[in-house]
Coordinates of C-alpha atoms in Angstrom, one line a residue:
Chain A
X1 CA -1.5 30.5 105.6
X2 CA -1.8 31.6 109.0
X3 CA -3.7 34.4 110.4
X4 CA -2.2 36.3 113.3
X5 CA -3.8 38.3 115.8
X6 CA -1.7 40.1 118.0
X7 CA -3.8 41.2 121.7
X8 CA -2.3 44.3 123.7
X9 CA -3.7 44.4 127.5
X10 CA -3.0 46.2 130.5
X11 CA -0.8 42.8 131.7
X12 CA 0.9 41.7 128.9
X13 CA 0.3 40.3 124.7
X14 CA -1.2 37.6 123.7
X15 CA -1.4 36.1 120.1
X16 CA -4.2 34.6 118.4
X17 CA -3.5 32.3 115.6
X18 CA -6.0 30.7 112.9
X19 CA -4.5 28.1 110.7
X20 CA -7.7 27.4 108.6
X21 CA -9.3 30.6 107.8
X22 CA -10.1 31.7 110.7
X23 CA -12.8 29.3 111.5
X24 CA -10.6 28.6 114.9
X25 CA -8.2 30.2 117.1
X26 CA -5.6 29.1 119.7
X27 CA -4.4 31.5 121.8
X28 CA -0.6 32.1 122.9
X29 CA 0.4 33.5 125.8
X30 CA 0.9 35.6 128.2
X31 CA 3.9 37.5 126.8
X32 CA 5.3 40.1 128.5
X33 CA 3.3 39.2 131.8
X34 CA 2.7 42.5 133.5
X35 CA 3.3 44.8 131.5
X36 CA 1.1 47.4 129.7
X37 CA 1.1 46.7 125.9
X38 CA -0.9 49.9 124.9
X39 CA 0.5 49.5 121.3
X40 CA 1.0 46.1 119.1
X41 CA 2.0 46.2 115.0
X42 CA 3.2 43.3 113.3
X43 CA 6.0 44.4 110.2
X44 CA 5.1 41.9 107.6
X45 CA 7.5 43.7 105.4
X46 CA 10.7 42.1 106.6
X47 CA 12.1 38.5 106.0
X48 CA 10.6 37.3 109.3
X49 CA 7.4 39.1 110.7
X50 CA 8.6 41.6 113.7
X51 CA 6.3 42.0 116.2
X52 CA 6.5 45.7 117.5
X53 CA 5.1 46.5 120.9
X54 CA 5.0 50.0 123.0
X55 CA 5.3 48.8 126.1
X56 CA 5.1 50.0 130.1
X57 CA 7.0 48.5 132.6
X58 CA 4.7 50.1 135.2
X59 CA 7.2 51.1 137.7
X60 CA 10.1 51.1 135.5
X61 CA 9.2 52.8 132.9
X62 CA 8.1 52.6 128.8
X63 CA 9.8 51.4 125.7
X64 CA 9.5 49.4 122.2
X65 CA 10.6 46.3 122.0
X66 CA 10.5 43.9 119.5
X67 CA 10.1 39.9 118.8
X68 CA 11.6 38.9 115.4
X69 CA 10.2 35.2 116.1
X70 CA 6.6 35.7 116.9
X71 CA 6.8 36.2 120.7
X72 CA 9.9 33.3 121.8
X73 CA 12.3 36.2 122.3
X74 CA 12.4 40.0 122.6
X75 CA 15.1 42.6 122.6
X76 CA 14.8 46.3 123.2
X77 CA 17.5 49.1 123.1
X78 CA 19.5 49.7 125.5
X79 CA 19.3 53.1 125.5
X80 CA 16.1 53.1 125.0
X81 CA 14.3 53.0 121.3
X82 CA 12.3 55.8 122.3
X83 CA 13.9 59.1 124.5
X84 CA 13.7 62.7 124.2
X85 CA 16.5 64.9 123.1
X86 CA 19.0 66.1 126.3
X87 CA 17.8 69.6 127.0
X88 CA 13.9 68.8 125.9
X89 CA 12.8 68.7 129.4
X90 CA 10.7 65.6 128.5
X91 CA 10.2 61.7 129.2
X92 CA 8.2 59.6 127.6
X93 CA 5.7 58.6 129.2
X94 CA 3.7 55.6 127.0
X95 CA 3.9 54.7 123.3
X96 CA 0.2 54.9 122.3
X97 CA 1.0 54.1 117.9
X98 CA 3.5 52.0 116.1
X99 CA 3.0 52.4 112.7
X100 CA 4.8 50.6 109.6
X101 CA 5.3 52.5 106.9
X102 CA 4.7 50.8 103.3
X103 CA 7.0 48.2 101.7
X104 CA 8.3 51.1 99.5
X105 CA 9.7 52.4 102.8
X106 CA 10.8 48.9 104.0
X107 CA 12.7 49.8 107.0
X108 CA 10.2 53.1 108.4
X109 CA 8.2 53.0 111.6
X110 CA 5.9 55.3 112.9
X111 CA 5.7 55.7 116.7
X112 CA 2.8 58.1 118.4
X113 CA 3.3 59.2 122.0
X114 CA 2.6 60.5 125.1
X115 CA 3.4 63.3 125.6
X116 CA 2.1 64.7 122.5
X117 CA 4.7 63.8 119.8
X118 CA 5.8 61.7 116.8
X119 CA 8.8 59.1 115.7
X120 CA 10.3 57.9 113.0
X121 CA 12.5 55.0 112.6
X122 CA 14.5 54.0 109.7
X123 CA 16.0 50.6 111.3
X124 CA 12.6 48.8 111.8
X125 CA 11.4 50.1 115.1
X126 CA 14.8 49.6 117.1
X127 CA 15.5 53.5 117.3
X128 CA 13.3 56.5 116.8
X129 CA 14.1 60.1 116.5
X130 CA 11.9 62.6 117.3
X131 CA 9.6 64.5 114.2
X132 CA 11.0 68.0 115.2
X133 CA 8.5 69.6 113.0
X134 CA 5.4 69.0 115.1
X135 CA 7.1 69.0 118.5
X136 CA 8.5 72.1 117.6
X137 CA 4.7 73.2 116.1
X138 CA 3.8 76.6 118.2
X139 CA 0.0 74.8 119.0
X140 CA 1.6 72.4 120.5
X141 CA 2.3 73.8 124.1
X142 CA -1.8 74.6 124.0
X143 CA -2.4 70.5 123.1
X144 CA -4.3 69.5 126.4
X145 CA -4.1 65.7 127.5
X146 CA -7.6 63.5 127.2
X147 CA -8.7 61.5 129.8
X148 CA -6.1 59.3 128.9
X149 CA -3.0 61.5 128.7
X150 CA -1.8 64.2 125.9
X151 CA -0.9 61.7 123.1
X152 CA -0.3 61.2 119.4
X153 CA -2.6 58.1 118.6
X154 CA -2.7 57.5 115.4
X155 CA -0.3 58.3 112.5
X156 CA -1.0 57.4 109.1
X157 CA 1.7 57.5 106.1
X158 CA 0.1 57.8 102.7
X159 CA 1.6 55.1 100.5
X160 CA 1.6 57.2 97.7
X161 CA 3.5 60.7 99.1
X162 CA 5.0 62.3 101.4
X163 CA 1.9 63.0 103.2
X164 CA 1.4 62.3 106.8
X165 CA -1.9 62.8 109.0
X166 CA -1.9 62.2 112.9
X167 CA -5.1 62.9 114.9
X168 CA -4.4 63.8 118.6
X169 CA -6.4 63.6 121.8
X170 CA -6.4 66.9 122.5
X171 CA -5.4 68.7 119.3
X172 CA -7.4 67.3 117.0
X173 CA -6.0 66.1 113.6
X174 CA -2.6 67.5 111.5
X175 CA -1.2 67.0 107.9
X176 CA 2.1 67.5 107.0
X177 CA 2.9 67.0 103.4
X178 CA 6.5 67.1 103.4
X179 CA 7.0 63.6 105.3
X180 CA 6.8 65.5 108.9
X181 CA 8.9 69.3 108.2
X182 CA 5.7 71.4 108.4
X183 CA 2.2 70.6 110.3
X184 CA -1.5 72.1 109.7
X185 CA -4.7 71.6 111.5
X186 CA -7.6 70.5 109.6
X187 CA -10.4 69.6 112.0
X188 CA -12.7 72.5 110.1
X189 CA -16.5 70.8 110.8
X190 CA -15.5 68.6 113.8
X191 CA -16.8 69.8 117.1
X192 CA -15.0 70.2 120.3
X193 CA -18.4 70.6 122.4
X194 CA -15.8 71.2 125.6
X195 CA -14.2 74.4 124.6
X196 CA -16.1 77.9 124.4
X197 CA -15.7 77.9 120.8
X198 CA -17.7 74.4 119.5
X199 CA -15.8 74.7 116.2
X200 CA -12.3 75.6 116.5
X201 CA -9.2 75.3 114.1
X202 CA -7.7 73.0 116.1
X203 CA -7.7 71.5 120.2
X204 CA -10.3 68.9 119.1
X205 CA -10.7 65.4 121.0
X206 CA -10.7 63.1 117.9
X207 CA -10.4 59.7 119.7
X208 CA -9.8 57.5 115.8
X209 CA -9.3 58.4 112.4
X210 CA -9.3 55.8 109.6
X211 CA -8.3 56.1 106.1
X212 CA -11.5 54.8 103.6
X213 CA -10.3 51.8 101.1
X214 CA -10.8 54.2 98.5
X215 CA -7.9 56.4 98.9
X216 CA -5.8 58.6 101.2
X217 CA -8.4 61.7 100.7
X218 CA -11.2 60.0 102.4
X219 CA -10.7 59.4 105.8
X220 CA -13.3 58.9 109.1
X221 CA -13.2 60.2 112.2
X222 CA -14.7 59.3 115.5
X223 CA -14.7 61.7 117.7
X224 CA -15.0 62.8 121.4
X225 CA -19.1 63.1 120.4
X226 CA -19.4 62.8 116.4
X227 CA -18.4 60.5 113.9
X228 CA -17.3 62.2 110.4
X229 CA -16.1 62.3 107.1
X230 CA -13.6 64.2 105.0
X231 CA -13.6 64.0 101.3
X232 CA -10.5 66.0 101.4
X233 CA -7.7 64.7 103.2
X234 CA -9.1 66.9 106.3
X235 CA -9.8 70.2 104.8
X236 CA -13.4 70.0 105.8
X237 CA -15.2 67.5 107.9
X238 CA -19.0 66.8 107.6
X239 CA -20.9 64.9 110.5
X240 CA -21.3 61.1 109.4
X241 CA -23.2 59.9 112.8
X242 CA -27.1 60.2 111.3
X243 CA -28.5 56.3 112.2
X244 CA -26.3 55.6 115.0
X245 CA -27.6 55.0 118.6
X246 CA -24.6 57.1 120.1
X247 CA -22.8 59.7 118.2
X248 CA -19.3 58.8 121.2
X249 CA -17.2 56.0 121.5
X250 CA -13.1 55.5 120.4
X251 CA -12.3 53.3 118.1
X252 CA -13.5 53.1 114.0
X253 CA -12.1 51.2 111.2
X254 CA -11.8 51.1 107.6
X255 CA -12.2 48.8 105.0
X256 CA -8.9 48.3 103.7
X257 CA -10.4 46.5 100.5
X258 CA -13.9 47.9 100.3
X259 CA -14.7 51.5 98.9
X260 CA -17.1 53.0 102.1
X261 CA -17.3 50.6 104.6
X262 CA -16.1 51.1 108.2
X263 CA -17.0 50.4 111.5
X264 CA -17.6 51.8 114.7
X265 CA -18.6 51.2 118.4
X266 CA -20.9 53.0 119.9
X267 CA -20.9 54.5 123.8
X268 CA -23.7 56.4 125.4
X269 CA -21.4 59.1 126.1
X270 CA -18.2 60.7 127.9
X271 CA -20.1 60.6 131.2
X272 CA -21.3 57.2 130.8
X273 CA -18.6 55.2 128.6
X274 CA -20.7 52.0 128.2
X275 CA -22.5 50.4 125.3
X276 CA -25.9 51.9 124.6
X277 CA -28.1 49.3 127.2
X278 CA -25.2 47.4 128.0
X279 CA -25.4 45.4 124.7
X280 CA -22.1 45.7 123.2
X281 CA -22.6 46.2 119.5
X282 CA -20.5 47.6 116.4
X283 CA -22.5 49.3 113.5
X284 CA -21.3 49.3 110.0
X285 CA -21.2 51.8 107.0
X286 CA -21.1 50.7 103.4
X287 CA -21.8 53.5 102.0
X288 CA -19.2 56.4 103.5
X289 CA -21.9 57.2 106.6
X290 CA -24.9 57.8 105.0
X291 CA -26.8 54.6 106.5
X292 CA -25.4 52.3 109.7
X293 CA -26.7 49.1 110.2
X294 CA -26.3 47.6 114.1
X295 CA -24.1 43.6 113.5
X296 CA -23.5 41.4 116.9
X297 CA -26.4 40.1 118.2
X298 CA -26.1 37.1 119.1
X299 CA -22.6 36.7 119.3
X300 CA -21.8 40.2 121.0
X301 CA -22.4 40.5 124.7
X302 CA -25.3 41.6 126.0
X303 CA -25.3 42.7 129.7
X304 CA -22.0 43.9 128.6
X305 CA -21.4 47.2 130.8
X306 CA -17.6 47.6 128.7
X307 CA -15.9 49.6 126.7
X308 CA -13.7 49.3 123.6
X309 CA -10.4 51.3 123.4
X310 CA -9.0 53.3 120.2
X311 CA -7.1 50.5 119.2
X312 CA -8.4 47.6 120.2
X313 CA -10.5 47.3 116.7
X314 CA -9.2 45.9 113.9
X315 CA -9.8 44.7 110.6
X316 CA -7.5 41.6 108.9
X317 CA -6.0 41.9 105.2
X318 CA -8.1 38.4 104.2
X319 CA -10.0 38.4 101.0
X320 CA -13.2 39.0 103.1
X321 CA -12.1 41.5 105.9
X322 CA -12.7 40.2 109.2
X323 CA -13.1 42.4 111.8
X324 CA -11.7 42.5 115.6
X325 CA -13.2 43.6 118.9
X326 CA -11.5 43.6 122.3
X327 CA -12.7 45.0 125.3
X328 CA -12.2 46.4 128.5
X329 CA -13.4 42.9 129.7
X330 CA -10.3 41.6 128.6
X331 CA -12.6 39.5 125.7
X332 CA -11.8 39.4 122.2
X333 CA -14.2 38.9 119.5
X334 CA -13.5 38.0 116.1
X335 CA -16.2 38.6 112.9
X336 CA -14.3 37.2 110.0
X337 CA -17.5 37.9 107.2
X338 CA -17.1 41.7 108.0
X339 CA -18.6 41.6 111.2
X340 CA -22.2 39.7 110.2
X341 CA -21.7 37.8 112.9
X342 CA -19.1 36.8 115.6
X343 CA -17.0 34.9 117.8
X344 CA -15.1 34.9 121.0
X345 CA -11.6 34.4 120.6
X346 CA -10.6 35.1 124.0
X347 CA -11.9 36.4 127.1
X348 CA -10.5 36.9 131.3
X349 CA -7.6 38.5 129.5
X350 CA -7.0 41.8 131.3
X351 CA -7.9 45.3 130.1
X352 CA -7.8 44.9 125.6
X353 CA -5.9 47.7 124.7
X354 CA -5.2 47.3 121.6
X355 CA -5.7 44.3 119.1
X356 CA -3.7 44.4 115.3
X357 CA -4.5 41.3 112.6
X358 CA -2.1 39.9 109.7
X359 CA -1.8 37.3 107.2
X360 CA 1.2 35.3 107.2
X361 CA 2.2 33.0 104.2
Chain B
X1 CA 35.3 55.7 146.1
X2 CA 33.0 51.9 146.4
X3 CA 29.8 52.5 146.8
X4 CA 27.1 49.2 147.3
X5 CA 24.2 49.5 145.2
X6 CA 21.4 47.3 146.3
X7 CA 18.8 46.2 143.9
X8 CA 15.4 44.3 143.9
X9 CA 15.3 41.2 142.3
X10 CA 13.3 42.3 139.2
X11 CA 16.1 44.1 138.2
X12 CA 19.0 41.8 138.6
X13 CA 19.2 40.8 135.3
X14 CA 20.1 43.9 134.1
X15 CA 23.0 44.1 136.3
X16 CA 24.4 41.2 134.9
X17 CA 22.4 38.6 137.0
X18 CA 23.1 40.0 141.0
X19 CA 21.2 42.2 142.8
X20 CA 24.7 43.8 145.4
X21 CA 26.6 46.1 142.6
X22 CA 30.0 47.3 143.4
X23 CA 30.4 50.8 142.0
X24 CA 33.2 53.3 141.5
X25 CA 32.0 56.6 141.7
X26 CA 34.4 59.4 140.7
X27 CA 31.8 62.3 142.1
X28 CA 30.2 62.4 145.4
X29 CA 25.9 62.5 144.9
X30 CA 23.6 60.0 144.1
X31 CA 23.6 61.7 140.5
X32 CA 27.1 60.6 140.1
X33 CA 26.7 57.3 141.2
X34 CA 23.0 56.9 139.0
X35 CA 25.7 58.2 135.9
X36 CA 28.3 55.4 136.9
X37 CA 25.6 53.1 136.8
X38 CA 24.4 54.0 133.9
X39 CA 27.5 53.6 132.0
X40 CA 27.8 50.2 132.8
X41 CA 24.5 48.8 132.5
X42 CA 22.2 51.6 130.2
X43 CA 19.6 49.2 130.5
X44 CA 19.3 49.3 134.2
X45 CA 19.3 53.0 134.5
X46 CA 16.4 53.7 132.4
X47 CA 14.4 51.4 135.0
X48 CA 15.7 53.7 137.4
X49 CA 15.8 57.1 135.7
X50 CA 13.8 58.5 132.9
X51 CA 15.7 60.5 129.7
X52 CA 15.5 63.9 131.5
X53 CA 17.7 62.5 134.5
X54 CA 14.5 62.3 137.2
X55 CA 14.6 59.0 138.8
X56 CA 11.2 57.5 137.8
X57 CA 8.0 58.5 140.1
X58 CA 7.2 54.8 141.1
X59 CA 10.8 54.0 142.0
X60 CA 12.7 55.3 145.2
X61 CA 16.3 55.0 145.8
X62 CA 17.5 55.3 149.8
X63 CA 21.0 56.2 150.7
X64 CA 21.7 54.0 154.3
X65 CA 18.5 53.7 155.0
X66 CA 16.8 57.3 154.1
X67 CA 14.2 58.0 151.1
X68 CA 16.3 60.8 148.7
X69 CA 13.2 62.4 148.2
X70 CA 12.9 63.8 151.5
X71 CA 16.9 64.6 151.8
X72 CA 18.9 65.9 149.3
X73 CA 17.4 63.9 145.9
X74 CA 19.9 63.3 143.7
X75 CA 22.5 65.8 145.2
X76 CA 22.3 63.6 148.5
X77 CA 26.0 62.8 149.4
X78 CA 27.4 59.2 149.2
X79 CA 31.1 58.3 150.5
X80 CA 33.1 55.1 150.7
X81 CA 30.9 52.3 152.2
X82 CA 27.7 53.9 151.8
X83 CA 24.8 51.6 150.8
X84 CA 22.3 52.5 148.0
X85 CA 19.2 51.0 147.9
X86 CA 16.9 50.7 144.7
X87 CA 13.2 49.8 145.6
X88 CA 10.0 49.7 143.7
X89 CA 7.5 52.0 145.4
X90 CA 4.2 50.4 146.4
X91 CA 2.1 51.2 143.1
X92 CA 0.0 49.4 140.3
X93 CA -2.9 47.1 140.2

């Protein structure tokens, strides 16, 4: 058994790989030197593990391409896997979310996007087509970009339905129940302290949102100031961020295996996107957000004036989830006992953009 | 009509490995010449050009010597002989 992290950066992938439980790692790589890898998945679904990643070429431009042999070769489209409909007026401009549907959909993958939009690919991630339903979605010309661009950054397909929630930065986050036809808001509780109105229906900042172990209704949200909670699949949101040290920061994750556990990584603030005294630290929930409790020191950074992107946080699919932290340092951290403690994996990588952990057999 | 098409090295392998490109042109812009390319090696134009047509902000293409930008973009003229350049702009970190 072999667990495989795959590590997005501003200058190319690298992959982490355990062999004995993730006691140690060895790290492989650079692949695809110099370019951006802002998005990484790893399709366990198929015969051979695919390695998706949304990649930009810098100067030449962005695409998906894909490595059916854990990183020895890659192919991409040649027209491109990714491309807007003639008459759109639109380019993509960075894949931000590659998303694998669930085995029952064996050959579906999700792709978020700048600008503001949504994919879906029935061959495995070779070819997308656009989701007309929320490109075509009348909010959408009012979606402003974050700091980081107008993107969809995370899409998550219910395994059970035809349900599918995206959050958006700006915009906030959308259902559609139909598999991607129709689109609603449902950001009611989650501020958006930047507009006149601090509680609107939609045009939120909501940097993550992560689906609780114990079912598609619950979900988390970190958001641009706030971390919160729906009970309802998004209908209402309730504040979550009581017993943290900073309500800001991008990234949280889920427990995929225990009922009300997540994590998240605090920041001081917009204006000051460093850890809270420099000391780089995640804080965990076990029950939903009512209590946090601070895990990494001593094997977290202090002195650690960094950041952590949206997606480079991660949890694995072991028996015990371990947890994964990358950061703007271009280190990695790895906390395979649900983040009591940790360990560098890797570190003088560039920028961590995105990190994405699986269990091979 | 022939028209050279001169490439930087990064991209010669999309062109088939060479980085001086022969191309028949059947129009006479840099627009027809981009679509020629295109047709032979897809791969190359997207490097070039994004899916709306707009050759890519970091990339500029020069037509015997002159920056498109600053002439006639992608309805500047080409004829027999003339020699189009592909060049990476100076960008990145």
């Amino acid at each position: 058994m072999t667990d495989l992290l795959a590590i997005g950066t501003r200058k190319g992938l690298w992959l982490a790989r355990s062999d004995d439980d993730r006691r140690t790692w060895s790290l492989d790589g650079p692949h695809l030197l110099a370019q951006e890898v802002a998005a990484v998945s790893v399709d366990t679904r198929r015969p051979e593990p695919r390695i998706l990643a949304g990649i930009q070429y810098g100067h030449w431009g962005p695409t998906v391409m894909w490595s059916d042999d854990l990183g020895a070769t890659w192919q991409e489209t040649d027209h491109g896997a990714i491309r807007f409909p003639e008459g759109e007026d639109a380019a993509l401009a960075r894949v931000w979310q590659l998303r694998p549907d669930t085995a029952d959909r064996p050959d579906v993958v999700w792709a978020g996007c700048e600008p503001h939009s949504l994919w879906r690919s029935t061959d495995g991630g070779c070819s997308f087509d656009l989701v007309r339903g929320l490109w075509d979605h009348p909010h959408r010309t009012t979606w402003q970009p974050g700091g980081g661009g107008g993107a969809v950054h995370t899409v998550l397909p219910d395994p059970a339905s035809d349900r599918v929630t995206v959050a958006m930065s700006t915009g906030g986050v959308y259902v559609s129940q139909d598999g991607g036809e129709k689109w609603e808001p449902r950001n009611r509780g989650i501020s958006a302290v930047f507009m006149p109105d601090p509680l609107p229906e939609y045009g939120q900042c909501v940097h993550k949102v992560a689906v609780d172990a114990a079912g598609p209704d619950r979900m988390y949200a970190q958001n641009h100031f706030g971390v919160f909670r729906t009970d309802d699949a998004g209908t209402s949101w309730t504040s979550i961020a009581d017993g943290l040290p900073a309500d800001f920061g991008f990234p949280i994750v889920a427990s995929p295996r225990t009922p009300g556990t997540a994590w998240v990584v605090p920041l001081v603030a917009d204006m000051q996107r460093v850890p809270p005294a420099g000391r780089l630290r995640v804080h965990r929930t076990r029950d939903a957000g009512a209590t946090w409790e601070e895990l990494g020191a001593g094997g977290l950074p202090d002195a650690a004036w960094t950041a952590v992107m949206r997606d480079a946080f991660c949890a694995d699919e072991a028996d015990r989830t371990g947890i994964y932290v990358g950061t703007r340092d271009g280190c990695v951290y790895a906390g395979a006992d649900e983040g009591d403690t940790f360990t560098l994996i890797a570190d003088h990588l560039p920028d961590v953009l995105t990190v994405r952990a699986v269990r091979l057999s | 009509m022939t028209v050279q098409v001169v490439l930087p090295g990064v991209l010669a392998d999309l062109a088939g490995g060479v980085k001086h490109l022969d191309v028949d042109v059947a129009g006479g812009t840099v627009a027809d010449l981009l679509e020629a390319l295109a047709a032979q090696h897809p791969m190359l134009d997207r490097r070039i050009r994004d899916e709306t047509g707009r050759v890519r902000r970091f990339v500029n293409v020069y037509v015997d010597g002159d920056d498109v930008r600053f002439s006639g973009g992608l309805a500047t003229p080409v004829a027999e002989g003339t020699v189009v350049q592909v060049l990476p702009s100076v960008a990145g970190g």
